[in-house]
Each structure stands twice: as C-alpha cells, then as structure tokens.
Amino acid sequence: MILVSACLAGIPCKYHGGDNLIPEVLALVEQGKAIAVCPEELGGLLTPREPVDIETGDGFQVLAGHGRCLCEGGREVTAEFVQGAEKVLQIALEKGITLAILKERSPSCGSSRIYNRVPSALPGVERRVVEGMGVTAALLNKNGIKVISEEQIDQGIFSKK
C-alpha cells in the first residue's frame, strides 16, 4: 500500500480548488494499491484557501516549533498543518505504509523543495522555492516512511501487480 497526495489522484483539494492529476496515481488508488490524503484538509483547512508558505526553514523546523506556516495574507495556520501531518502519519502507521508519493513544492507534501516566503520591499509576500521538506513529508520521514515526489516516481511502480 502506498500513500499519495490526494491532488495527484485528481481530487480537487489544491489551495485554489484544482488538482495535479497523474492518471497512473489515480489508477493506483482505484485499484486499491494507494490511499489518497490531503494533509491540509485533514488539518481542518478548507478548499479553496489562501496559498500557504513556510515562513523560514522547512517542515522539520515547523515540527520542532521553530517555524511557522503562514497564509498569503499573513494568518498563521501552523497548528492546522501539524494536525494534518499527524493524521496522515496515523493513517500511514495503521495501514503499514512504507512509501509516500507526495506533491513537490507543497508546504505540506514537498519532499525536497518547498515554497518559502521572504520579506519584500514591495507590498505583499515574495515567494521562492527552497530545498527542504514540507511538514507532512518531514513527519513521515522522521517516522521511517520513505517520501518521494511525483517528479521522482519510478515508472515501474505503476506496473507492479
């Protein structure tokens, strides 16, 4: 059994209400080989919602209490991100999952790159992609679950019986 980001299975749970459908990931879910989760919705955030960035650092810093998850408008949603990550971990442990395929660049799911925010001289927020794991990816990783992104999928995973 594999854990996958729900948006990769075509579930419209991205912040703007869309998805990141990968037909092969949807097929894994439909065949009962994968479980689709959206940590942000599991943490209580609605869809659609404002985009969220990790203020500084990455998911490991957020889990250690040294980072914050902030909406584009500045509202803090760290608690929701941590709660969603904990619920995803609970599902993974209950199902004996050892591999997760999560959405790269997501502040929840990114496995090697995430959106981060930096102070800007202009009104608003300047976003950039930085190396690091999202909150859910970091928590899964800390608990021995291998996390990869949709960009790192070995195509052989789709042909396994």
PDB file of C-alpha atoms in Angstrom:
ATOM      1  CA  MET A   1       0.000   0.000   0.000  1.00  0.00           C
ATOM      2  CA  ILE A   2       1.250   3.455  -0.942  1.00  0.00           C
ATOM      3  CA  LEU A   3       0.210   6.833   0.470  1.00  0.00           C
ATOM      4  CA  VAL A   4      -0.344   9.559  -2.159  1.00  0.00           C
ATOM      5  CA  SER A   5      -1.222  13.240  -2.157  1.00  0.00           C
ATOM      6  CA  ALA A   6      -4.926  13.433  -2.961  1.00  0.00           C
ATOM      7  CA  CYS A   7      -4.351  16.139  -5.579  1.00  0.00           C
ATOM      8  CA  LEU A   8      -2.172  13.680  -7.561  1.00  0.00           C
ATOM      9  CA  ALA A   9      -5.175  11.320  -7.695  1.00  0.00           C
ATOM     10  CA  GLY A  10      -7.323  14.071  -9.229  1.00  0.00           C
ATOM     11  CA  ILE A  11      -9.102  15.130  -6.048  1.00  0.00           C
ATOM     12  CA  PRO A  12      -9.718  18.911  -6.210  1.00  0.00           C
ATOM     13  CA  CYS A  13      -8.030  19.817  -2.924  1.00  0.00           C
ATOM     14  CA  LYS A  14      -5.300  22.227  -4.036  1.00  0.00           C
ATOM     15  CA  TYR A  15      -5.437  25.635  -2.406  1.00  0.00           C
ATOM     16  CA  HIS A  16      -7.285  27.085  -5.435  1.00  0.00           C
ATOM     17  CA  GLY A  17      -9.660  24.128  -5.753  1.00  0.00           C
ATOM     18  CA  GLY A  18      -7.842  22.343  -8.569  1.00  0.00           C
ATOM     19  CA  ASP A  19      -5.799  19.173  -8.700  1.00  0.00           C
ATOM     20  CA  ASN A  20      -2.484  17.824 -10.030  1.00  0.00           C
ATOM     21  CA  LEU A  21      -3.881  14.663 -11.629  1.00  0.00           C
ATOM     22  CA  ILE A  22      -1.431  11.962 -12.639  1.00  0.00           C
ATOM     23  CA  PRO A  23      -3.578   9.241 -14.237  1.00  0.00           C
ATOM     24  CA  GLU A  24      -1.264   6.461 -13.056  1.00  0.00           C
ATOM     25  CA  VAL A  25      -1.588   7.645  -9.434  1.00  0.00           C
ATOM     26  CA  LEU A  26      -5.374   7.715  -9.773  1.00  0.00           C
ATOM     27  CA  ALA A  27      -5.215   4.160 -11.149  1.00  0.00           C
ATOM     28  CA  LEU A  28      -3.264   3.014  -8.061  1.00  0.00           C
ATOM     29  CA  VAL A  29      -5.992   4.464  -5.829  1.00  0.00           C
ATOM     30  CA  GLU A  30      -8.770   2.912  -7.921  1.00  0.00           C
ATOM     31  CA  GLN A  31      -7.001  -0.486  -7.808  1.00  0.00           C
ATOM     32  CA  GLY A  32      -6.780  -0.297  -4.008  1.00  0.00           C
ATOM     33  CA  LYS A  33      -2.970  -0.070  -4.076  1.00  0.00           C
ATOM     34  CA  ALA A  34      -2.797   3.502  -2.739  1.00  0.00           C
ATOM     35  CA  ILE A  35      -4.573   5.715  -0.233  1.00  0.00           C
ATOM     36  CA  ALA A  36      -5.109   9.380  -1.165  1.00  0.00           C
ATOM     37  CA  VAL A  37      -4.796  12.006   1.590  1.00  0.00           C
ATOM     38  CA  CYS A  38      -4.769  15.788   1.764  1.00  0.00           C
ATOM     39  CA  PRO A  39      -2.968  16.844   4.951  1.00  0.00           C
ATOM     40  CA  GLU A  40      -4.223  20.413   4.725  1.00  0.00           C
ATOM     41  CA  GLU A  41      -7.876  19.342   4.588  1.00  0.00           C
ATOM     42  CA  LEU A  42      -7.256  16.729   7.311  1.00  0.00           C
ATOM     43  CA  GLY A  43      -5.873  19.574   9.433  1.00  0.00           C
ATOM     44  CA  GLY A  44      -9.141  21.488   9.051  1.00  0.00           C
ATOM     45  CA  LEU A  45      -8.337  23.901   6.218  1.00  0.00           C
ATOM     46  CA  LEU A  46     -10.988  24.444   3.568  1.00  0.00           C
ATOM     47  CA  THR A  47     -10.703  24.242  -0.196  1.00  0.00           C
ATOM     48  CA  PRO A  48     -10.284  26.714  -1.754  1.00  0.00           C
ATOM     49  CA  ARG A  49      -7.957  28.523   0.638  1.00  0.00           C
ATOM     50  CA  GLU A  50      -5.167  31.061   0.522  1.00  0.00           C
ATOM     51  CA  PRO A  51      -1.771  29.747  -0.574  1.00  0.00           C
ATOM     52  CA  VAL A  52       0.467  28.917   2.380  1.00  0.00           C
ATOM     53  CA  ASP A  53       4.236  29.127   2.735  1.00  0.00           C
ATOM     54  CA  ILE A  54       6.607  28.098   5.468  1.00  0.00           C
ATOM     55  CA  GLU A  55       7.940  31.381   6.821  1.00  0.00           C
ATOM     56  CA  THR A  56      11.515  30.208   7.347  1.00  0.00           C
ATOM     57  CA  GLY A  57      13.183  26.835   7.244  1.00  0.00           C
ATOM     58  CA  ASP A  58      11.196  23.737   6.379  1.00  0.00           C
ATOM     59  CA  GLY A  59       8.823  21.169   7.837  1.00  0.00           C
ATOM     60  CA  PHE A  60      11.409  19.868  10.298  1.00  0.00           C
ATOM     61  CA  GLN A  61      11.710  23.365  11.804  1.00  0.00           C
ATOM     62  CA  VAL A  62       7.918  23.696  11.965  1.00  0.00           C
ATOM     63  CA  LEU A  63       7.642  20.350  13.786  1.00  0.00           C
ATOM     64  CA  ALA A  64      10.360  21.456  16.223  1.00  0.00           C
ATOM     65  CA  GLY A  65       8.448  24.678  16.971  1.00  0.00           C
ATOM     66  CA  HIS A  66      10.963  26.908  15.164  1.00  0.00           C
ATOM     67  CA  GLY A  67       8.982  27.706  12.018  1.00  0.00           C
ATOM     68  CA  ARG A  68       5.513  28.882  11.050  1.00  0.00           C
ATOM     69  CA  CYS A  69       3.092  28.211   8.226  1.00  0.00           C
ATOM     70  CA  LEU A  70       1.533  31.454   7.031  1.00  0.00           C
ATOM     71  CA  CYS A  71      -1.256  32.167   4.559  1.00  0.00           C
ATOM     72  CA  GLU A  72      -0.520  34.651   1.823  1.00  0.00           C
ATOM     73  CA  GLY A  73      -2.428  37.275   3.841  1.00  0.00           C
ATOM     74  CA  GLY A  74      -0.364  36.568   6.971  1.00  0.00           C
ATOM     75  CA  ARG A  75      -2.746  34.379   9.003  1.00  0.00           C
ATOM     76  CA  GLU A  76      -0.865  31.615  10.810  1.00  0.00           C
ATOM     77  CA  VAL A  77      -2.004  28.038  10.086  1.00  0.00           C
ATOM     78  CA  THR A  78       0.874  26.123  11.685  1.00  0.00           C
ATOM     79  CA  ALA A  79      -1.438  24.186  14.023  1.00  0.00           C
ATOM     80  CA  GLU A  80      -3.581  23.024  11.101  1.00  0.00           C
ATOM     81  CA  PHE A  81      -0.511  21.872   9.156  1.00  0.00           C
ATOM     82  CA  VAL A  82       0.852  19.935  12.133  1.00  0.00           C
ATOM     83  CA  GLN A  83      -2.552  18.413  12.909  1.00  0.00           C
ATOM     84  CA  GLY A  84      -2.970  17.303   9.286  1.00  0.00           C
ATOM     85  CA  ALA A  85       0.526  15.797   9.254  1.00  0.00           C
ATOM     86  CA  GLU A  86      -0.226  13.867  12.452  1.00  0.00           C
ATOM     87  CA  LYS A  87      -3.452  12.488  10.964  1.00  0.00           C
ATOM     88  CA  VAL A  88      -1.616  11.405   7.805  1.00  0.00           C
ATOM     89  CA  LEU A  89       1.048   9.690   9.916  1.00  0.00           C
ATOM     90  CA  GLN A  90      -1.660   7.883  11.891  1.00  0.00           C
ATOM     91  CA  ILE A  91      -3.218   6.592   8.653  1.00  0.00           C
ATOM     92  CA  ALA A  92       0.185   5.512   7.336  1.00  0.00           C
ATOM     93  CA  LEU A  93       1.059   3.639  10.522  1.00  0.00           C
ATOM     94  CA  GLU A  94      -2.360   1.944  10.724  1.00  0.00           C
ATOM     95  CA  LYS A  95      -2.034   0.732   7.114  1.00  0.00           C
ATOM     96  CA  GLY A  96       1.637  -0.305   7.383  1.00  0.00           C
ATOM     97  CA  ILE A  97       2.653   2.126   4.662  1.00  0.00           C
ATOM     98  CA  THR A  98       6.372   2.412   3.897  1.00  0.00           C
ATOM     99  CA  LEU A  99       6.251   4.676   0.799  1.00  0.00           C
ATOM    100  CA  ALA A 100       4.533   8.000   0.153  1.00  0.00           C
ATOM    101  CA  ILE A 101       4.318   9.855  -3.165  1.00  0.00           C
ATOM    102  CA  LEU A 102       3.632  13.479  -2.327  1.00  0.00           C
ATOM    103  CA  LYS A 103       3.307  16.755  -4.266  1.00  0.00           C
ATOM    104  CA  GLU A 104       6.618  18.548  -4.679  1.00  0.00           C
ATOM    105  CA  ARG A 105       6.904  22.205  -3.600  1.00  0.00           C
ATOM    106  CA  SER A 106       3.903  21.945  -1.267  1.00  0.00           C
ATOM    107  CA  PRO A 107       4.489  23.294   2.261  1.00  0.00           C
ATOM    108  CA  SER A 108       2.796  20.096   3.482  1.00  0.00           C
ATOM    109  CA  CYS A 109       3.951  17.494   0.998  1.00  0.00           C
ATOM    110  CA  GLY A 110       7.160  18.692  -0.656  1.00  0.00           C
ATOM    111  CA  SER A 111       9.854  16.019  -0.347  1.00  0.00           C
ATOM    112  CA  SER A 112      12.884  18.028  -1.462  1.00  0.00           C
ATOM    113  CA  ARG A 113      11.637  21.515  -2.424  1.00  0.00           C
ATOM    114  CA  ILE A 114       9.000  23.751  -0.838  1.00  0.00           C
ATOM    115  CA  TYR A 115       7.648  27.259  -1.131  1.00  0.00           C
ATOM    116  CA  ASN A 116       9.156  29.640   1.407  1.00  0.00           C
ATOM    117  CA  ARG A 117       8.433  33.322   1.994  1.00  0.00           C
ATOM    118  CA  VAL A 118      10.880  36.157   2.355  1.00  0.00           C
ATOM    119  CA  PRO A 119      10.421  39.772   3.410  1.00  0.00           C
ATOM    120  CA  SER A 120       9.751  42.004   0.455  1.00  0.00           C
ATOM    121  CA  ALA A 121      10.265  45.722  -0.045  1.00  0.00           C
ATOM    122  CA  LEU A 122       7.054  45.671  -2.082  1.00  0.00           C
ATOM    123  CA  PRO A 123       3.594  45.192  -0.565  1.00  0.00           C
ATOM    124  CA  GLY A 124       2.707  41.518  -0.266  1.00  0.00           C
ATOM    125  CA  VAL A 125       4.831  38.424   0.022  1.00  0.00           C
ATOM    126  CA  GLU A 126       7.752  37.288  -2.065  1.00  0.00           C
ATOM    127  CA  ARG A 127       7.666  33.520  -2.537  1.00  0.00           C
ATOM    128  CA  ARG A 128      10.586  31.351  -3.531  1.00  0.00           C
ATOM    129  CA  VAL A 129      11.267  27.645  -3.890  1.00  0.00           C
ATOM    130  CA  VAL A 130      13.914  26.382  -1.464  1.00  0.00           C
ATOM    131  CA  GLU A 131      15.356  22.998  -0.587  1.00  0.00           C
ATOM    132  CA  GLY A 132      13.546  21.262   2.246  1.00  0.00           C
ATOM    133  CA  MET A 133      10.635  19.032   3.167  1.00  0.00           C
ATOM    134  CA  GLY A 134       7.092  20.092   3.910  1.00  0.00           C
ATOM    135  CA  VAL A 135       5.506  19.454   7.303  1.00  0.00           C
ATOM    136  CA  THR A 136       3.807  16.144   6.437  1.00  0.00           C
ATOM    137  CA  ALA A 137       6.772  14.878   4.438  1.00  0.00           C
ATOM    138  CA  ALA A 138       9.099  15.674   7.353  1.00  0.00           C
ATOM    139  CA  LEU A 139       6.884  13.889   9.888  1.00  0.00           C
ATOM    140  CA  LEU A 140       6.602  10.790   7.700  1.00  0.00           C
ATOM    141  CA  ASN A 141      10.367  10.851   7.115  1.00  0.00           C
ATOM    142  CA  LYS A 142      11.042  11.134  10.857  1.00  0.00           C
ATOM    143  CA  ASN A 143       8.943   8.006  11.332  1.00  0.00           C
ATOM    144  CA  GLY A 144      10.792   5.876   8.777  1.00  0.00           C
ATOM    145  CA  ILE A 145       8.403   6.250   5.848  1.00  0.00           C
ATOM    146  CA  LYS A 146      10.133   6.895   2.528  1.00  0.00           C
ATOM    147  CA  VAL A 147       8.819  10.058   0.881  1.00  0.00           C
ATOM    148  CA  ILE A 148       9.279  10.844  -2.805  1.00  0.00           C
ATOM    149  CA  SER A 149       7.666  13.405  -5.073  1.00  0.00           C
ATOM    150  CA  GLU A 150       5.648  12.831  -8.208  1.00  0.00           C
ATOM    151  CA  GLU A 151       8.732  14.085 -10.038  1.00  0.00           C
ATOM    152  CA  GLN A 152      10.782  11.160  -8.684  1.00  0.00           C
ATOM    153  CA  ILE A 153       8.354   8.341  -9.474  1.00  0.00           C
ATOM    154  CA  ASP A 154       9.956   5.207 -10.856  1.00  0.00           C
ATOM    155  CA  GLN A 155       7.612   4.255 -13.685  1.00  0.00           C
ATOM    156  CA  GLY A 156       7.986   0.603 -12.623  1.00  0.00           C
ATOM    157  CA  ILE A 157       5.814   1.348  -9.594  1.00  0.00           C
ATOM    158  CA  PHE A 158       2.800   1.572 -11.898  1.00  0.00           C
ATOM    159  CA  SER A 159       3.323  -1.846 -13.463  1.00  0.00           C
ATOM    160  CA  LYS A 160       3.762  -3.792 -10.195  1.00  0.00           C
ATOM    161  CA  LYS A 161       0.990  -6.296  -9.559  1.00  0.00           C
TER     162      LYS A 161
END
